[in-house]
Amino acid sequence: MAELPSGLLEACLVIGAPSDKLRDIYQLHQQNKLKEPPLLDAEVLQVHAPPFVTKETNSNQAIGPAFSRVQRRRSFIKKKRRDRFAEPSSNGDTVNRAEVSSATEDVSVPKDLDLIALPHLCFPGGLQLANEQKEDSYHFLVFTDLFGNRTHGVVVQYYRTVQSCQESIVQNGHRWNSSKSRLYAPFAVCVISKFPYYNALKECLSCLLVQLRPARQADIEETIKEFSAKLSLVPLPPPGQLHVSFSLRPLQVVLPSREDQDSPVIDIDLHLPFLCFTHTTLLQVLSCLLQEQRLVLFSSDWARLTLVAESLLLYLQPLCWQQPYVPVLSGGMLDFLMAPTAFLMGCHISHFEEVAAETEDLILVNVDDGIIQSSGSETIDLPAIPLSAAESFISRAECLQLHYDLELCHLGVGTDANALRCQRRDWQRRLNTQIQNIALELVVNIFRDVQDFLNHEHRVFNSEEFLRTREPADQSFYKKVLETHIFHSFLRDRLNRKRDTFSRMEQNTRNNGHRNRAMTDTPRRPPMSELSRTGYSSYASPSDRLSKRLGASLPNLEQPASDAVNAISLSRPASFRRMTPDIGLKLPQKAVKVFRLPEFPPPLAYHYVQNYYSDMVVSLGKAINATPPEESALLARYHYLRGLVNTVSNKRLDALEDFQSLYKTDSEIFPSQMVKSLVDSLPESERLQADRRPELKRLISRVKRDQEREQASHGNGHEEDAVKRFKLPKKYMQLEEFVKCVQESGIVKDHGTILRLFDALTVGHQKQVGPELFRVFYTIWKETEAEAQEVCLPASVLEHIEPSECVFKLSSSVKTSRGVGKIAMTQRRLFLLTEGRPGYVEVAQYRDLEEVKVSSAPFLLLRIPSLKLRVRGRKEAFEANLKTETELWNLMVKEMWAGRNMADQHKDPQYMQQALTNALLMDAVVGSLQSSKAIYAASKLAHFDRIKTEVPMMVPKTTAETLKHKINPSLELAAPQPVDVLLYTLGQLWVSVSGGKVMVFDASSWSLTHTCQVGNAKLNCMLGVDKDQVWMGSEDSVIYIISMVAMVCNRQLTEHRGEVTGLALDTDKYSQKVAYSCSAEGTVMVWDVSTLQVKRHFRLSCDRLVSVSGWNGKLWCCSRDSIMEVWRNGSLKHRLNLPEQQKGATLTFSSLLLLPERAELWSVCVDSGEVCIWCMKEPTKPFHRVVLQDCTGCYCMIKVKNQVWVGGVGRSSTKGKIYILDTERRVVLKELHGHSDKVTALCSAEDRYVLSGAGKHDGKIAIWKVE
């Protein structure tokens, strides 16, 4: 049987006093024996749960026709009592009423429903009869099972006269005199749903009451059953911007959708807590929740308890409350508050004094008065939310317009109730979105830096280091939060790289400096100017500003958004300010579509229900046909709904076709579990039919493949849940354990650096590092880091250094040739911090050094070790009597000097960063060894100084003049990753590294802005199709489509059967834009870009097809063994081979380039150092060849202006080379040496810059200026 998701209704129950008890009370009332209406015990009177109809002729059907998991039910035996009274019929016979028949009815009930506790929750204040009619009253319930799954209930209490409940009671042949004072009994109708549709279900119950008020008692059960059956027919909307509405007279009820797969349904007014609490109190409540305290909400209104509690938990999204949660406690459940664990519960305000007196360590929140206190005092002694995050929250919250009446001032008086409700709903939706943004920004501001202290490879969070870098006033808050379940779950999601609202906002709001960490000259310490002002802000380095100017010189590139922030004028009074909580936080709100369900049929007849489903399928078909292809997200949601409806009406193959269309259009919302269940339930006959439909066969094989992959990875499932805190080792470590420990500690990730550190720490003894040595080394590293952060430079010194600079090392106070003071080392220079009145004396910028050596200065009869520096442009050397520190400073300064030179020559700031890391590691090694071999050990880390000495790293003049900058996509990884594909779109550089990881860099600053995972296989090609689409061809045979605006990959083209190797754009004979794709086994497909449909496809006979290009009505296809000229219909016109290939040589084509304006075709081979040029009109053999000097093979080729750039690998050094050829003269203009591995990818940025990427031994991207 197929597993279906729950529909709107899980069950509908009626709760009230049993009829015999009411009858007894009523008799006493008639006899004036009641002093006041009594309090009765409530019972479950009726239970209505799907399925409500079944197909009698096919009882063994695999899927029941209701939106519910029919197999997960248990039986509720409703024993009906035989009434003591019988009603005489018109002919004098006595008949038993249906309600009091002795029959026993077996009713199916949701498995997790607690029928014992439910009556108390539906009447939390007790079931009290009344002498007068009372208003209907609504409240809301939340049930949590053992696995933390929540179910939601909406309850309405309404009153009926006891006379009407006992309308056929007679005694001694006479009816009771109804003229006496009436007695009213409350009944509760509770609708239970898996989803928190509080407003929608409240509206449904309001419509039900319209029917119940005039109904006779005998008709009530049937009316409620019919109401429940209608709700069971309502499908839930898929995540996204499509809502579902249905008519329950007199109202039109709307079910809002979730924002995405991981977001909760929001169908409440999120601004209620803002009306109940001041902003400061609200932050206190949220702080208590984040610290997992024992919280109790109090209110005189039962409904308010749940709505406020739900809103508070929604504010914490995506952090998820995992402790006991009971927002409504009846009077008999107050013992729950004695639980020793953290919880969130709610009870009536009348119990406030009792709870405060009887319990300890509770946080009591009076919702009605907006007050928070502890059970022991009127204040709470808990750490507050960090000040900067709190201030940002308050300033944004003050901009909210919380009063709907102000929205109505300029509007007329509406006459259509549904239109007025729609207007209010739209206002509430906008306000809810703004509140979600503000609350999410609060969570992001609190936990933004967590990402920087994670080691994904080893799944470690360095909590001690994270705590140490918090502001002192905030540390107590973080200490408590870090120990909570809510934070542990959040941490697990970060380690799993979950792409949720937190990660999206964290990335979107990260300022340029934070983004530029990949390009900065500094490892961890923040700049001093920022530190002296605010503490731990992000920063950018001077090299970034240089490249920012470089990038900004490109035409049509916008400046980063962060340059324009804070442009809003605050001169107007706050009360008149426009609402601005969305600025810079989210994309503009998408338009919402509402799909209106057909009118409900008589819901208790099978054929009517089937007709209803058919009508819904027809309506959805019309909606699909009316939706233009560019609105793919909306199309996907229509397919989702239609697939759901076809599933429940047993049209399995039609359902699978809808889900296949959905998968191609938006894989984000693909219901994999439902489809898997559907596939498993296919009878043999339908399976054979599905195999005859290629699309369905493909879908079924994909589902099976995913199932096998899931089972294979099930054994490693615990890995995804594992979160470790970094702990110092307790035993001796060999090299492998040492590498892991250093990476977990966050000191350094680079494997080569760790190997050198291991050699340094094990000089002169066995090759293993003991726990005590590592503890000392780690402590010194952290202490040095902390000391650097505590250095407070006066303003007179700060004005001499760059804003991004910070001091990494300070010497002790020494005598120098320029005065007495401390030598300070930053990432750019050395300077003397003079004593007495602190002053600044420039010693040298590293790039200006000419000589660094150890010397000795005379002092009386002694000679004191000193460091002597010669600086370009200065006659006199600088000498500092560093005494015992001399040797260490000599090593560090030489390493910084060598790193600076390499960074300048290679235009790669990472060399400077690594040199700085090496210097700091030397300092920690010398401090931890404290032996005669300490300096020798530290010299093992002098990596760049050794390279400079052993092999002079001079960059050829041509390369140095053309190279502008380098970026390293693998900076955060332990080892470099090969750059597989490069693509430039307007203002953005797309980089694919191994395993489907795609990184996007801002071309105005070459800084990383987005990272996304596109499948799990290597990407072979990328293509910018239009302003919002980038297509990516993968080894797993899928073409992934990424939205440039939303930066999500939710559409896939799955028609290829082999690895996708090439993509190209062209126009067809009707001037319509088409895309070509090819796969390794020889298939070429032509796509309609607007509809994403295959227009035609054909297969070529060749050895691994690698690229396809279109020109002048023909296609040029490149495979490893040949180049093919093909007509658009797929028939072969020419097959081109090199003469050497015809003679049996094994030359392999790697790249093909069309030059249509010259009617030329250029080709290169992976195992040849020649460029072959063919005439496209008579392509029998290459008419010209260009020999590339010192080249063993070429991998990529692009045209820029009147040049062709070829990426390959050198013969003598096996390093990457780029050759620039003139297209007219067909000669090599330049030979560039920019990579230490073969050049695997090239792309052009608007013909002004060329970007090159290299293999795994290099892994960097070079940016070259085009002449």
PDB file of N, CA and C in Angstrom, residues 584-631:
ATOM      1  N   GLY A 584      17.718  44.697   2.620  1.00  0.00           N
ATOM      2  CA  GLY A 584      18.958  43.928   2.642  1.00  0.00           C
ATOM      3  C   GLY A 584      18.814  42.532   3.202  1.00  0.00           C
ATOM      4  N   LEU A 585      17.596  42.117   3.538  1.00  0.00           N
ATOM      5  CA  LEU A 585      17.466  40.809   4.177  1.00  0.00           C
ATOM      6  C   LEU A 585      16.971  39.744   3.219  1.00  0.00           C
ATOM      7  N   LYS A 586      15.995  40.075   2.393  1.00  0.00           N
ATOM      8  CA  LYS A 586      15.403  39.052   1.550  1.00  0.00           C
ATOM      9  C   LYS A 586      15.062  39.602   0.190  1.00  0.00           C
ATOM     10  N   LEU A 587      14.851  38.680  -0.728  1.00  0.00           N
ATOM     11  CA  LEU A 587      14.371  39.096  -2.038  1.00  0.00           C
ATOM     12  C   LEU A 587      12.956  39.630  -1.897  1.00  0.00           C
ATOM     13  N   PRO A 588      12.496  40.431  -2.862  1.00  0.00           N
ATOM     14  CA  PRO A 588      11.122  40.929  -2.788  1.00  0.00           C
ATOM     15  C   PRO A 588      10.134  39.768  -2.705  1.00  0.00           C
ATOM     16  N   GLN A 589       9.011  40.019  -2.047  1.00  0.00           N
ATOM     17  CA  GLN A 589       8.006  38.969  -1.890  1.00  0.00           C
ATOM     18  C   GLN A 589       7.494  38.505  -3.239  1.00  0.00           C
ATOM     19  N   LYS A 590       7.418  37.195  -3.403  1.00  0.00           N
ATOM     20  CA  LYS A 590       6.894  36.663  -4.650  1.00  0.00           C
ATOM     21  C   LYS A 590       5.371  36.747  -4.631  1.00  0.00           C
ATOM     22  N   ALA A 591       4.800  36.896  -5.824  1.00  0.00           N
ATOM     23  CA  ALA A 591       3.336  36.934  -5.922  1.00  0.00           C
ATOM     24  C   ALA A 591       2.787  35.558  -5.577  1.00  0.00           C
ATOM     25  N   VAL A 592       1.679  35.564  -4.847  1.00  0.00           N
ATOM     26  CA  VAL A 592       1.065  34.313  -4.423  1.00  0.00           C
ATOM     27  C   VAL A 592      -0.113  33.995  -5.333  1.00  0.00           C
ATOM     28  N   LYS A 593      -0.199  32.745  -5.763  1.00  0.00           N
ATOM     29  CA  LYS A 593      -1.351  32.270  -6.534  1.00  0.00           C
ATOM     30  C   LYS A 593      -2.206  31.402  -5.625  1.00  0.00           C
ATOM     31  N   VAL A 594      -3.508  31.447  -5.844  1.00  0.00           N
ATOM     32  CA  VAL A 594      -4.423  30.625  -5.050  1.00  0.00           C
ATOM     33  C   VAL A 594      -5.168  29.695  -5.996  1.00  0.00           C
ATOM     34  N   PHE A 595      -5.058  28.380  -5.776  1.00  0.00           N
ATOM     35  CA  PHE A 595      -5.820  27.416  -6.567  1.00  0.00           C
ATOM     36  C   PHE A 595      -7.108  27.090  -5.823  1.00  0.00           C
ATOM     37  N   ARG A 596      -8.217  27.322  -6.503  1.00  0.00           N
ATOM     38  CA  ARG A 596      -9.527  27.129  -5.868  1.00  0.00           C
ATOM     39  C   ARG A 596     -10.044  25.736  -6.197  1.00  0.00           C
ATOM     40  N   LEU A 597     -10.315  24.960  -5.161  1.00  0.00           N
ATOM     41  CA  LEU A 597     -10.830  23.608  -5.354  1.00  0.00           C
ATOM     42  C   LEU A 597     -12.275  23.669  -5.847  1.00  0.00           C
ATOM     43  N   PRO A 598     -12.712  22.630  -6.566  1.00  0.00           N
ATOM     44  CA  PRO A 598     -14.128  22.595  -6.982  1.00  0.00           C
ATOM     45  C   PRO A 598     -15.049  22.538  -5.764  1.00  0.00           C
ATOM     46  N   GLU A 599     -16.325  22.812  -5.993  1.00  0.00           N
ATOM     47  CA  GLU A 599     -17.312  22.713  -4.916  1.00  0.00           C
ATOM     48  C   GLU A 599     -17.355  21.275  -4.416  1.00  0.00           C
ATOM     49  N   PHE A 600     -17.502  21.124  -3.095  1.00  0.00           N
ATOM     50  CA  PHE A 600     -17.523  19.778  -2.516  1.00  0.00           C
ATOM     51  C   PHE A 600     -18.734  18.995  -3.015  1.00  0.00           C
ATOM     52  N   PRO A 601     -18.559  17.680  -3.261  1.00  0.00           N
ATOM     53  CA  PRO A 601     -19.695  16.817  -3.617  1.00  0.00           C
ATOM     54  C   PRO A 601     -20.356  16.314  -2.334  1.00  0.00           C
ATOM     55  N   PRO A 602     -21.452  15.568  -2.423  1.00  0.00           N
ATOM     56  CA  PRO A 602     -21.905  14.826  -1.233  1.00  0.00           C
ATOM     57  C   PRO A 602     -20.762  13.885  -0.836  1.00  0.00           C
ATOM     58  N   PRO A 603     -20.095  14.130   0.300  1.00  0.00           N
ATOM     59  CA  PRO A 603     -18.787  13.500   0.535  1.00  0.00           C
ATOM     60  C   PRO A 603     -18.834  12.069   1.026  1.00  0.00           C
ATOM     61  N   LEU A 604     -20.022  11.489   1.173  1.00  0.00           N
ATOM     62  CA  LEU A 604     -20.087  10.144   1.740  1.00  0.00           C
ATOM     63  C   LEU A 604     -20.482   9.103   0.696  1.00  0.00           C
ATOM     64  N   ALA A 605     -20.395   9.472  -0.589  1.00  0.00           N
ATOM     65  CA  ALA A 605     -20.694   8.531  -1.668  1.00  0.00           C
ATOM     66  C   ALA A 605     -19.466   8.386  -2.548  1.00  0.00           C
ATOM     67  N   TYR A 606     -19.029   7.137  -2.778  1.00  0.00           N
ATOM     68  CA  TYR A 606     -17.755   6.876  -3.463  1.00  0.00           C
ATOM     69  C   TYR A 606     -17.712   7.488  -4.858  1.00  0.00           C
ATOM     70  N   HIS A 607     -18.764   7.290  -5.656  1.00  0.00           N
ATOM     71  CA  HIS A 607     -18.698   7.774  -7.044  1.00  0.00           C
ATOM     72  C   HIS A 607     -18.692   9.294  -7.101  1.00  0.00           C
ATOM     73  N   TYR A 608     -19.360   9.965  -6.134  1.00  0.00           N
ATOM     74  CA  TYR A 608     -19.307  11.428  -6.107  1.00  0.00           C
ATOM     75  C   TYR A 608     -17.888  11.912  -5.785  1.00  0.00           C
ATOM     76  N   VAL A 609     -17.233  11.215  -4.860  1.00  0.00           N
ATOM     77  CA  VAL A 609     -15.866  11.595  -4.486  1.00  0.00           C
ATOM     78  C   VAL A 609     -14.928  11.416  -5.671  1.00  0.00           C
ATOM     79  N   GLN A 610     -15.075  10.303  -6.412  1.00  0.00           N
ATOM     80  CA  GLN A 610     -14.238  10.083  -7.593  1.00  0.00           C
ATOM     81  C   GLN A 610     -14.465  11.164  -8.649  1.00  0.00           C
ATOM     82  N   ASN A 611     -15.733  11.560  -8.841  1.00  0.00           N
ATOM     83  CA  ASN A 611     -16.027  12.643  -9.788  1.00  0.00           C
ATOM     84  C   ASN A 611     -15.382  13.951  -9.332  1.00  0.00           C
ATOM     85  N   TYR A 612     -15.368  14.170  -8.018  1.00  0.00           N
ATOM     86  CA  TYR A 612     -14.754  15.380  -7.457  1.00  0.00           C
ATOM     87  C   TYR A 612     -13.261  15.406  -7.778  1.00  0.00           C
ATOM     88  N   TYR A 613     -12.601  14.255  -7.586  1.00  0.00           N
ATOM     89  CA  TYR A 613     -11.176  14.183  -7.928  1.00  0.00           C
ATOM     90  C   TYR A 613     -10.961  14.433  -9.415  1.00  0.00           C
ATOM     91  N   SER A 614     -11.841  13.869 -10.255  1.00  0.00           N
ATOM     92  CA  SER A 614     -11.716  14.083 -11.700  1.00  0.00           C
ATOM     93  C   SER A 614     -11.852  15.562 -12.042  1.00  0.00           C
ATOM     94  N   ASP A 615     -12.815  16.234 -11.402  1.00  0.00           N
ATOM     95  CA  ASP A 615     -12.983  17.678 -11.639  1.00  0.00           C
ATOM     96  C   ASP A 615     -11.725  18.442 -11.237  1.00  0.00           C
ATOM     97  N   MET A 616     -11.121  18.011 -10.113  1.00  0.00           N
ATOM     98  CA  MET A 616      -9.915  18.694  -9.640  1.00  0.00           C
ATOM     99  C   MET A 616      -8.764  18.493 -10.629  1.00  0.00           C
ATOM    100  N   VAL A 617      -8.639  17.284 -11.175  1.00  0.00           N
ATOM    101  CA  VAL A 617      -7.587  17.012 -12.165  1.00  0.00           C
ATOM    102  C   VAL A 617      -7.792  17.872 -13.409  1.00  0.00           C
ATOM    103  N   VAL A 618      -9.058  18.006 -13.841  1.00  0.00           N
ATOM    104  CA  VAL A 618      -9.370  18.838 -15.014  1.00  0.00           C
ATOM    105  C   VAL A 618      -9.002  20.302 -14.730  1.00  0.00           C
ATOM    106  N   SER A 619      -9.375  20.801 -13.538  1.00  0.00           N
ATOM    107  CA  SER A 619      -9.057  22.196 -13.174  1.00  0.00           C
ATOM    108  C   SER A 619      -7.555  22.429 -13.158  1.00  0.00           C
ATOM    109  N   LEU A 620      -6.822  21.448 -12.605  1.00  0.00           N
ATOM    110  CA  LEU A 620      -5.363  21.594 -12.550  1.00  0.00           C
ATOM    111  C   LEU A 620      -4.756  21.525 -13.952  1.00  0.00           C
ATOM    112  N   GLY A 621      -5.330  20.693 -14.810  1.00  0.00           N
ATOM    113  CA  GLY A 621      -4.871  20.635 -16.200  1.00  0.00           C
ATOM    114  C   GLY A 621      -5.037  21.972 -16.896  1.00  0.00           C
ATOM    115  N   LYS A 622      -6.183  22.630 -16.671  1.00  0.00           N
ATOM    116  CA  LYS A 622      -6.411  23.951 -17.261  1.00  0.00           C
ATOM    117  C   LYS A 622      -5.406  24.968 -16.715  1.00  0.00           C
ATOM    118  N   ALA A 623      -5.161  24.890 -15.410  1.00  0.00           N
ATOM    119  CA  ALA A 623      -4.196  25.820 -14.801  1.00  0.00           C
ATOM    120  C   ALA A 623      -2.800  25.605 -15.386  1.00  0.00           C
ATOM    121  N   ILE A 624      -2.415  24.333 -15.615  1.00  0.00           N
ATOM    122  CA  ILE A 624      -1.100  24.028 -16.183  1.00  0.00           C
ATOM    123  C   ILE A 624      -0.999  24.586 -17.601  1.00  0.00           C
ATOM    124  N   ASN A 625      -2.059  24.387 -18.395  1.00  0.00           N
ATOM    125  CA  ASN A 625      -2.038  24.871 -19.787  1.00  0.00           C
ATOM    126  C   ASN A 625      -2.016  26.396 -19.858  1.00  0.00           C
ATOM    127  N   ALA A 626      -2.595  27.054 -18.842  1.00  0.00           N
ATOM    128  CA  ALA A 626      -2.666  28.517 -18.863  1.00  0.00           C
ATOM    129  C   ALA A 626      -1.412  29.172 -18.295  1.00  0.00           C
ATOM    130  N   THR A 627      -0.503  28.365 -17.725  1.00  0.00           N
ATOM    131  CA  THR A 627       0.700  28.927 -17.094  1.00  0.00           C
ATOM    132  C   THR A 627       1.846  28.953 -18.092  1.00  0.00           C
ATOM    133  N   PRO A 628       2.440  30.129 -18.340  1.00  0.00           N
ATOM    134  CA  PRO A 628       3.550  30.192 -19.303  1.00  0.00           C
ATOM    135  C   PRO A 628       4.768  29.413 -18.797  1.00  0.00           C
ATOM    136  N   PRO A 629       5.588  28.883 -19.703  1.00  0.00           N
ATOM    137  CA  PRO A 629       6.736  28.041 -19.303  1.00  0.00           C
ATOM    138  C   PRO A 629       7.715  28.749 -18.371  1.00  0.00           C
ATOM    139  N   GLU A 630       7.847  30.079 -18.526  1.00  0.00           N
ATOM    140  CA  GLU A 630       8.827  30.770 -17.674  1.00  0.00           C
ATOM    141  C   GLU A 630       8.426  30.772 -16.204  1.00  0.00           C
ATOM    142  N   GLU A 631       7.139  30.545 -15.909  1.00  0.00           N
ATOM    143  CA  GLU A 631       6.710  30.442 -14.508  1.00  0.00           C
ATOM    144  C   GLU A 631       6.842  28.996 -14.047  1.00  0.00           C
TER     145      GLU A 631
END
